[in-house]
Coordinates of C-alpha atoms in Angstrom, one line a residue:
X19 CA 273.4 17.2 135.1
X20 CA 276.8 16.1 133.9
X21 CA 277.9 12.5 134.5
X22 CA 280.6 12.3 137.1
X23 CA 284.0 11.0 136.1
X24 CA 283.9 8.6 139.1
X25 CA 280.3 7.2 139.5
X26 CA 280.9 6.3 143.1
X27 CA 280.9 9.6 145.1
X28 CA 281.8 10.6 148.6
X29 CA 279.0 10.6 151.2
X30 CA 279.8 14.2 152.0
X31 CA 279.0 15.1 148.4
X32 CA 275.7 13.2 148.1
X33 CA 273.6 15.7 150.1
X34 CA 275.3 18.6 148.4
X35 CA 274.6 17.1 144.9
X36 CA 270.9 16.6 145.9
X37 CA 270.5 20.3 146.6
X38 CA 271.6 21.2 143.1
X39 CA 270.1 20.6 139.6
X40 CA 273.5 20.3 138.0
X41 CA 276.8 18.7 139.1
X42 CA 279.6 21.1 137.9
X43 CA 282.1 19.2 135.8
X44 CA 285.8 19.5 136.2
X45 CA 287.0 21.6 133.3
X46 CA 289.8 19.6 131.6
X47 CA 290.0 21.5 128.3
X48 CA 289.8 25.3 128.2
X49 CA 287.4 26.9 125.7
X50 CA 289.0 28.9 122.8
X51 CA 287.3 31.4 120.5
X52 CA 289.5 30.1 117.7
X53 CA 288.1 26.6 118.1
X54 CA 284.3 26.9 118.5
X55 CA 284.0 23.1 119.1
X56 CA 285.8 23.6 122.4
X57 CA 283.1 25.9 123.7
X58 CA 280.8 23.7 125.8
X59 CA 278.5 25.6 128.1
X60 CA 277.6 24.1 131.4
X61 CA 273.9 23.2 131.7
X62 CA 272.1 25.2 134.4
X63 CA 268.6 25.7 135.6
X64 CA 266.6 28.7 134.6
X65 CA 263.5 29.3 136.7
X66 CA 260.6 31.5 135.9
X67 CA 257.3 32.2 134.0
X68 CA 257.1 29.9 131.0
X69 CA 254.8 30.4 128.0
X70 CA 254.5 27.7 125.4
X71 CA 252.4 28.2 122.4
X72 CA 252.3 26.9 118.8
X73 CA 254.4 29.8 117.4
X74 CA 256.2 31.2 120.4
X75 CA 257.9 29.8 123.5
X76 CA 259.5 32.1 126.1
X77 CA 260.7 32.2 129.7
X78 CA 260.8 35.2 131.9
X79 CA 263.3 34.4 134.8
X80 CA 262.2 34.9 138.3
X81 CA 262.7 38.5 139.4
X82 CA 263.5 39.6 135.9
X83 CA 261.9 41.8 133.2
X84 CA 264.0 40.1 130.5
X85 CA 262.8 37.3 128.3
X86 CA 264.6 34.4 126.7
X87 CA 263.3 32.6 123.7
X88 CA 262.9 28.8 124.5
X89 CA 264.1 26.2 122.1
X90 CA 262.5 22.8 122.8
X91 CA 262.6 19.6 120.8
X92 CA 259.3 18.5 119.6
X93 CA 259.1 15.6 122.1
X94 CA 259.3 18.2 125.0
X95 CA 256.9 20.5 123.2
X96 CA 254.2 17.8 123.2
X97 CA 254.8 17.0 126.9
X98 CA 254.8 20.6 127.9
X99 CA 251.6 21.4 126.0
X100 CA 249.9 18.5 127.8
X101 CA 249.9 20.3 131.1
X102 CA 248.5 23.6 129.7
X103 CA 244.8 24.3 129.7
X104 CA 245.1 26.6 126.7
X105 CA 247.9 27.8 124.4
X106 CA 250.0 30.7 125.7
X107 CA 249.0 30.3 129.3
X108 CA 251.8 31.3 131.8
X109 CA 253.2 28.6 134.0
X110 CA 256.0 28.3 136.6
X111 CA 258.8 26.2 135.2
X112 CA 262.3 25.1 135.9
X113 CA 264.2 24.5 132.6
X114 CA 267.7 22.9 132.3
X115 CA 269.8 23.9 129.4
X116 CA 272.2 26.5 128.0
X117 CA 272.0 29.8 126.0
X118 CA 272.7 30.6 122.4
X119 CA 272.5 33.9 120.6
X120 CA 269.0 34.8 119.3
X121 CA 268.5 34.8 115.5
X122 CA 268.0 38.1 113.7
X123 CA 264.9 37.1 111.9
X124 CA 261.6 38.7 112.8
X125 CA 261.3 39.7 116.5
X126 CA 263.7 37.0 117.6
X127 CA 266.6 39.6 118.0
X128 CA 264.7 41.3 120.7
X129 CA 265.2 38.5 123.2
X130 CA 268.2 38.4 125.5
X131 CA 269.1 35.0 124.1
X132 CA 267.8 31.6 123.1
X133 CA 267.7 29.1 125.9
X134 CA 268.1 25.6 124.5
X135 CA 266.2 23.2 126.8
X136 CA 267.8 19.8 127.4
X137 CA 265.5 18.8 130.2
X138 CA 262.5 20.0 132.2
X139 CA 262.8 19.7 135.9
X140 CA 259.2 20.8 136.6
X141 CA 256.4 22.6 134.7
X142 CA 253.4 23.5 136.8
X143 CA 250.1 23.9 134.9
X144 CA 248.3 25.7 137.8
X145 CA 250.3 27.3 140.6
X146 CA 252.4 30.3 139.5
X147 CA 253.4 31.6 142.9
X148 CA 256.6 29.6 143.2
X149 CA 259.5 31.9 142.4
X150 CA 260.0 32.6 146.1
X151 CA 260.5 28.9 146.8
X152 CA 264.3 29.0 146.4
X153 CA 266.4 27.1 147.2
X154 CA 264.7 23.8 147.4
X155 CA 266.4 20.4 147.7
X156 CA 265.8 17.3 145.7
X157 CA 262.5 15.7 146.7
X158 CA 260.4 12.7 145.7
X159 CA 256.8 12.0 146.3
X160 CA 254.0 9.7 145.2
X161 CA 250.8 7.8 146.0
X162 CA 252.0 4.2 145.5
X163 CA 251.3 2.2 147.6
X164 CA 250.2 5.1 149.9
X165 CA 250.9 8.8 149.9
X166 CA 254.6 9.4 150.7
X167 CA 257.4 12.0 150.3
X168 CA 261.2 12.1 150.7
X169 CA 263.3 15.3 151.0
X170 CA 267.0 15.6 151.0
X171 CA 268.8 17.4 153.9
X172 CA 272.5 17.8 154.8
X173 CA 272.1 14.8 157.0
X174 CA 270.4 12.4 154.6
X175 CA 266.8 11.9 153.5
X176 CA 263.7 12.6 155.5
X177 CA 261.1 10.0 154.6
X178 CA 257.5 11.0 155.4
X179 CA 254.8 8.3 155.1
X180 CA 251.1 9.0 155.1
X181 CA 250.7 7.5 158.5
X182 CA 253.1 7.9 161.5
X183 CA 256.2 10.0 162.1
X184 CA 258.8 10.9 159.5
X185 CA 262.2 9.2 159.8
X186 CA 265.8 10.1 158.9
X187 CA 267.4 7.8 156.3
X188 CA 271.2 8.0 156.5
X189 CA 273.1 7.8 153.2
X190 CA 275.7 5.1 152.7
X191 CA 276.7 5.5 149.1
X192 CA 275.5 6.4 145.7
X193 CA 276.0 6.9 141.9
X194 CA 275.1 9.9 139.9
X195 CA 274.8 10.3 136.1
X196 CA 272.8 12.3 133.6
X197 CA 270.1 9.7 133.3
X198 CA 270.0 8.1 136.8
X199 CA 270.7 9.1 140.4
X200 CA 270.9 6.3 142.9
X201 CA 271.2 6.9 146.6
X202 CA 271.9 4.0 149.0
X203 CA 270.4 4.2 152.5
X204 CA 270.8 2.1 155.6
X205 CA 268.1 -0.3 154.6
X206 CA 267.4 0.3 150.9
X207 CA 267.8 2.9 148.2
X208 CA 266.2 5.8 146.3
X209 CA 266.5 5.7 142.5
X210 CA 265.7 8.7 140.3
X211 CA 265.4 8.1 136.6
X212 CA 265.4 11.0 134.0
X213 CA 262.0 10.0 132.7
X214 CA 259.1 12.4 132.6
X215 CA 256.3 11.9 135.1
X216 CA 252.9 13.7 134.4
X217 CA 250.4 14.3 137.2
X218 CA 247.2 14.7 135.1
X219 CA 245.2 15.7 138.2
X220 CA 247.4 18.7 139.0
X221 CA 248.4 19.4 135.4
X222 CA 252.1 19.2 136.3
X223 CA 255.1 17.7 134.4
X224 CA 257.9 16.4 136.5
X225 CA 261.3 15.6 135.1
X226 CA 262.1 12.4 137.1
X227 CA 260.5 9.1 138.2
X228 CA 261.3 7.9 141.7
X229 CA 261.4 4.5 143.4
X230 CA 262.2 4.2 147.1
X231 CA 262.9 0.9 148.8
X232 CA 262.5 1.1 152.5
X233 CA 261.6 -1.5 155.2
X234 CA 260.7 -4.1 152.6
X235 CA 258.3 -1.8 150.8
X236 CA 258.8 -0.1 147.4
X237 CA 257.3 3.4 147.0
X238 CA 256.9 4.8 143.5
X239 CA 256.2 8.3 142.3
X240 CA 257.8 11.4 140.7
X241 CA 260.8 13.6 141.7
X242 CA 262.2 17.0 141.2
X243 CA 265.9 17.9 141.5
X244 CA 267.1 20.7 143.7
X245 CA 266.6 24.1 142.0
X246 CA 269.9 25.9 142.8
X247 CA 272.1 27.3 140.1
X248 CA 275.8 26.8 141.1
X249 CA 277.0 29.2 138.4
X250 CA 275.5 32.2 140.2
X251 CA 278.8 32.5 142.2
X252 CA 280.0 34.5 139.1
X253 CA 277.1 37.0 139.3
X254 CA 278.1 40.5 140.2
X255 CA 279.5 43.8 138.9
X256 CA 283.1 43.9 137.6
X257 CA 285.2 46.9 136.7
X258 CA 288.4 47.3 134.6
X259 CA 291.6 48.6 136.1
X260 CA 293.8 49.9 133.3
X261 CA 297.4 50.9 133.7
X262 CA 297.1 53.4 130.8
X263 CA 294.6 56.2 130.5
X264 CA 292.4 55.2 127.6
X265 CA 289.8 57.9 128.1
X266 CA 287.1 55.5 129.2
X267 CA 286.2 52.9 131.8
X268 CA 284.6 49.5 131.4
X269 CA 282.1 47.8 133.7
X270 CA 280.3 44.5 133.3
X271 CA 277.3 43.3 135.2
X272 CA 276.4 39.6 135.3
X273 CA 272.9 39.4 136.7
X274 CA 271.1 36.5 138.4
X275 CA 268.8 36.0 135.4
X276 CA 271.9 35.3 133.3
X277 CA 271.6 38.6 131.4
X278 CA 274.7 40.7 131.0
X279 CA 275.4 44.4 130.4
X280 CA 278.8 45.9 129.4
X281 CA 279.1 49.7 129.7
X282 CA 281.8 51.9 128.3
X283 CA 281.8 55.3 130.1
X284 CA 283.9 58.1 128.6
X285 CA 285.6 60.9 130.5
X286 CA 284.3 63.7 128.2
X287 CA 280.7 64.4 127.5
X288 CA 280.1 61.5 125.2
X289 CA 277.2 59.3 126.1
X290 CA 277.9 55.8 127.4
X291 CA 278.0 52.9 125.0
X292 CA 275.9 50.0 126.3
X293 CA 276.0 46.4 125.1
X294 CA 273.5 43.9 126.4
X295 CA 273.4 40.1 126.2
X296 CA 273.8 37.0 128.3
X297 CA 276.4 35.0 130.3
X298 CA 276.9 31.4 131.3
X299 CA 279.5 29.2 132.9
X300 CA 281.9 27.0 130.9
X301 CA 283.1 25.1 134.0
X302 CA 285.0 26.1 137.1
X303 CA 287.5 28.3 135.4
X304 CA 285.8 30.1 132.5
X305 CA 282.7 32.3 131.9
X306 CA 281.2 32.9 128.4
X307 CA 279.9 36.4 128.0
X308 CA 278.0 37.1 124.8
X309 CA 276.6 40.6 123.8
X310 CA 273.7 40.5 121.3
X311 CA 272.9 44.2 121.1
X312 CA 275.2 47.2 120.7
X313 CA 273.4 50.4 121.6
X314 CA 270.1 48.7 120.7
X315 CA 271.4 47.4 117.4
X316 CA 271.7 43.6 116.8
X317 CA 275.4 42.7 117.0
X318 CA 276.8 39.4 118.4
X319 CA 280.2 39.7 120.2
X320 CA 281.7 37.1 122.4
X321 CA 284.4 37.1 125.1
X322 CA 285.6 34.1 127.1
X323 CA 286.8 35.2 130.5
X324 CA 289.3 33.2 132.6
X325 CA 288.0 33.4 136.2
X326 CA 290.3 33.3 139.1
X327 CA 289.7 34.7 142.6
X328 CA 287.0 37.1 141.5
X329 CA 289.1 38.4 138.7
X330 CA 288.1 38.0 135.0
X331 CA 290.5 38.3 132.2
X332 CA 290.1 38.0 128.4
X333 CA 292.6 38.4 125.6
X334 CA 290.3 38.0 122.5
X335 CA 286.9 39.0 121.3
X336 CA 284.8 37.5 118.6
X337 CA 282.7 39.9 116.4
X338 CA 280.5 38.0 114.1
X339 CA 282.7 35.2 112.7
X340 CA 286.0 37.0 113.2
X341 CA 288.3 36.8 116.3
X342 CA 290.3 39.9 117.2
X343 CA 292.9 40.4 119.9
X344 CA 291.9 42.9 122.6
X345 CA 294.1 46.0 122.6
X346 CA 296.7 46.7 125.4
X347 CA 297.2 43.1 126.3
X348 CA 293.6 42.2 127.0
X349 CA 290.8 43.2 129.4
X350 CA 291.0 42.5 133.1
X351 CA 288.0 43.0 135.3
X352 CA 287.7 42.9 139.1
X353 CA 284.6 42.2 141.1
X354 CA 283.2 45.1 143.1
X355 CA 281.7 43.6 146.3
X356 CA 279.7 46.7 147.2
X357 CA 278.0 47.0 143.8
X358 CA 277.5 43.2 143.7
X359 CA 275.2 43.1 146.7
X360 CA 271.9 41.5 145.7
X361 CA 273.4 39.9 142.6
X362 CA 275.6 37.2 144.2
X363 CA 274.3 33.9 145.4
X364 CA 273.8 34.4 149.2
X365 CA 275.4 32.2 151.8
X366 CA 272.5 30.2 153.1
X367 CA 274.6 27.8 155.3
X368 CA 274.5 30.1 158.4
X369 CA 270.9 31.1 158.6
X370 CA 267.5 29.7 157.7
X371 CA 265.7 30.5 154.6
X372 CA 263.3 33.4 155.2
X373 CA 260.1 34.0 153.3
X374 CA 258.4 37.4 153.6
X375 CA 254.7 37.4 153.1
X376 CA 253.0 39.2 150.2
X377 CA 250.8 42.3 150.6
X378 CA 249.6 42.1 147.0
X379 CA 246.0 41.3 146.1
X380 CA 245.4 37.9 144.6
X381 CA 241.9 36.9 143.5
X382 CA 242.3 33.2 144.4
X383 CA 243.6 34.2 147.9
X384 CA 240.7 36.6 148.3
X385 CA 238.1 34.0 147.3
X386 CA 239.6 31.4 149.7
X387 CA 239.3 33.9 152.6
X388 CA 235.8 34.9 151.7
X389 CA 234.7 31.3 151.6
X390 CA 236.3 30.9 155.1
X391 CA 234.3 33.8 156.5
X392 CA 231.0 32.5 155.0
X393 CA 231.6 28.9 156.2
X394 CA 232.4 30.1 159.8
X395 CA 229.7 32.8 159.8
X396 CA 232.2 35.6 160.3
X397 CA 231.3 39.1 159.3
X398 CA 233.4 41.2 156.9
X399 CA 235.1 44.0 158.8
X400 CA 238.2 46.0 159.2
X401 CA 240.4 43.0 158.7
X402 CA 243.9 43.0 157.2
X403 CA 246.1 40.1 156.1
X404 CA 249.4 39.0 154.5
X405 CA 249.8 35.7 152.7
X406 CA 252.3 33.3 151.2
X407 CA 252.2 29.8 149.8
X408 CA 254.3 26.7 150.7
X409 CA 254.1 23.0 150.2
X410 CA 253.5 21.6 153.7
X411 CA 252.9 18.0 152.8
X412 CA 255.4 17.2 150.1
X413 CA 252.8 16.7 147.3
X414 CA 254.3 19.6 145.2
X415 CA 251.0 21.5 145.5
X416 CA 251.4 24.6 147.6
X417 CA 249.2 25.3 150.6
X418 CA 248.0 28.8 151.4
X419 CA 249.1 30.4 154.7
X420 CA 247.4 33.7 155.7
X421 CA 248.3 35.8 158.7
X422 CA 245.2 37.8 159.7
X423 CA 244.8 40.8 162.0
X424 CA 241.3 40.7 163.3
X425 CA 239.3 43.9 163.9
X426 CA 239.5 45.2 167.5
X427 CA 241.6 42.2 168.6
X428 CA 245.2 42.4 169.5
X429 CA 246.1 38.8 168.6
X430 CA 246.7 37.6 165.1
X431 CA 246.0 34.2 163.7
X432 CA 247.5 32.0 161.1
X433 CA 245.0 30.4 158.7
X434 CA 246.1 27.3 156.9
X435 CA 244.4 26.3 153.6
X436 CA 245.0 22.8 152.1
X437 CA 245.4 22.5 148.4
X438 CA 242.6 20.2 147.2
X439 CA 242.4 19.7 143.5
X440 CA 243.9 23.1 142.8
X441 CA 241.5 24.9 145.2
X442 CA 242.5 26.2 148.7
X443 CA 240.2 24.7 151.4
X444 CA 240.4 25.9 155.0
X445 CA 242.1 23.5 157.3
X446 CA 243.4 25.0 160.6
X447 CA 243.4 28.3 162.5
X448 CA 246.4 28.9 164.8
X449 CA 246.7 31.8 167.3
X450 CA 250.3 32.9 167.1
X451 CA 252.8 35.7 166.7
X452 CA 255.0 35.9 163.7
X453 CA 257.4 34.6 162.4
X454 CA 256.4 30.9 162.1
X455 CA 259.0 28.2 161.7
X456 CA 258.8 25.0 159.7
X457 CA 260.3 22.0 161.5
X458 CA 262.3 19.4 159.7
X459 CA 260.1 16.8 161.4
X460 CA 256.8 15.7 159.8
X461 CA 253.6 14.1 161.1
X462 CA 251.3 12.1 158.8
X463 CA 253.3 13.6 155.9
X464 CA 252.8 17.2 157.0
X465 CA 255.6 19.4 158.2
X466 CA 255.4 20.3 161.9
X467 CA 255.1 24.0 162.7
X468 CA 256.9 25.9 165.5
X469 CA 255.0 29.0 166.7
X470 CA 255.3 31.6 169.4
X471 CA 252.6 31.4 172.0
X472 CA 250.9 34.7 172.6
X473 CA 250.3 33.8 176.2
X474 CA 253.7 32.6 177.3
X475 CA 255.9 34.0 174.6
X476 CA 257.6 30.5 174.3
X477 CA 258.0 28.4 171.2
X478 CA 255.7 25.4 170.9
X479 CA 255.3 22.7 168.4
X480 CA 252.2 21.9 166.4
X481 CA 251.8 18.6 164.5
X482 CA 249.2 17.5 161.9
X483 CA 247.1 15.0 163.7
X484 CA 243.5 13.9 163.0
X485 CA 243.5 16.1 159.9
X486 CA 244.4 19.4 161.5
X487 CA 247.3 21.2 163.2
X488 CA 247.2 20.7 167.0
X489 CA 249.7 21.5 169.8
X490 CA 252.0 18.6 170.8
X491 CA 254.9 20.2 172.6
X492 CA 254.4 23.3 174.8
X493 CA 258.1 24.3 175.1
X494 CA 260.7 23.7 172.3
X495 CA 263.9 25.3 171.0
X496 CA 264.0 27.1 167.7
X497 CA 264.5 24.4 165.0
X498 CA 268.0 24.1 163.5
X499 CA 268.2 25.4 159.9
X500 CA 264.4 26.0 159.9
X501 CA 262.5 27.8 157.2
X502 CA 261.1 31.0 158.6
X503 CA 257.7 32.0 157.3
X504 CA 256.3 35.6 157.6
X505 CA 259.8 37.0 158.4
X506 CA 260.5 40.7 158.6
X507 CA 258.2 41.4 161.4
X508 CA 255.6 43.3 159.2
X509 CA 252.1 43.0 160.6
X510 CA 249.0 43.0 158.3
X511 CA 247.9 46.2 160.1
X512 CA 251.1 47.9 159.1
X513 CA 251.2 46.8 155.5
X514 CA 248.6 44.3 154.5
X515 CA 245.5 43.8 152.3
X516 CA 242.2 45.1 153.5
X517 CA 239.5 42.5 153.5

């Protein structure tokens, strides 16, 4: 969240900036190991499982087994503790900051690094199943004067009131800074201020306050910035190509959780030497790679790589407090695209976001389904299901969607459970095949669904009217840039949870 040099930005950049938590600054001064004051890491967002207790604060990034120690100012510690039911509970969080080496005292050296938190984008006190919700754009929501939500798209802002259809608000200008983001629309503006917003009902801390002026009304609430990490373009596996035979090869892996591994492999029978640590961007031309352990022993070494066209080069290395030149003219590494598959940030511009349902047992999901069976007087049987969660109504509380294979029935059905005060309450049953698409249109604040009719095989639209999902258009085209739910074509009968 760096302040832009020119506060008035191009319209084409507004929507892009709204999809990211940080605005990458132009790197005017190159970092130099000989001048520590020149090394200024670019803030980025780290998402994952956050634990905040009186004596220990950690984050385990999404999809990672590694932990970073969290360093929070006391003011943020107090706010974060306010959303936790008890100390050391695990919560989903999106933290903005940068990484520093861990200290060697106590068990601190066992962490991959120390993540210095400068801002909290969101910290959820209840729902933990949110790592799969990536990427998400900037969105705002509230209950003043009535329930409302606003979500950024590439075409502007989709505004969804509590009553009536959603509308597209075109962007006409804007100003972005670290403390305020103001977006001008065709009949008003949306202002986001970097002030914390706590929803005591849901035990959630949001990093921004929102005010939307539209059609002579002012809507107030909270906001969350887009949760993408622009620095992930550097993630991947890199190999050295040496002109001289040094008897060993060098590889470096920069993972999506911002951990790093450097491996020295020898041609003889010597075991590999492995260094582990972390990496972060210094701007658009340099990457900071810090190793904190050398063959399991605490040792801090630092290299600043100049990045150009997927090629990394470094001429110096800092060991402790001393800077040394790297032998043979330095180290040059080249990205291996084959080995980097799964580490790079995928290109999401050409296909919709796809969410694969879970086949793992969750007690809260199981209890919601059993309540549904009891309320509708349905017997337990040879039923199988797969499930996922998604915020369908823009209130930042995920609904539960369950795709069920019923015993001795060929058709499957989608069960939608509304999130009411942290508990999933049955709302709608929809006979459909999978996948299910989320439309960009909303009705009464809820996203429309596009499903495949089991009778005609055609796509049809369902809208949230009179408190439930109901068919509104019998024959529609696949939504452009839609989110695809229950992708992969795996049925509950093939791989699901037995109820």
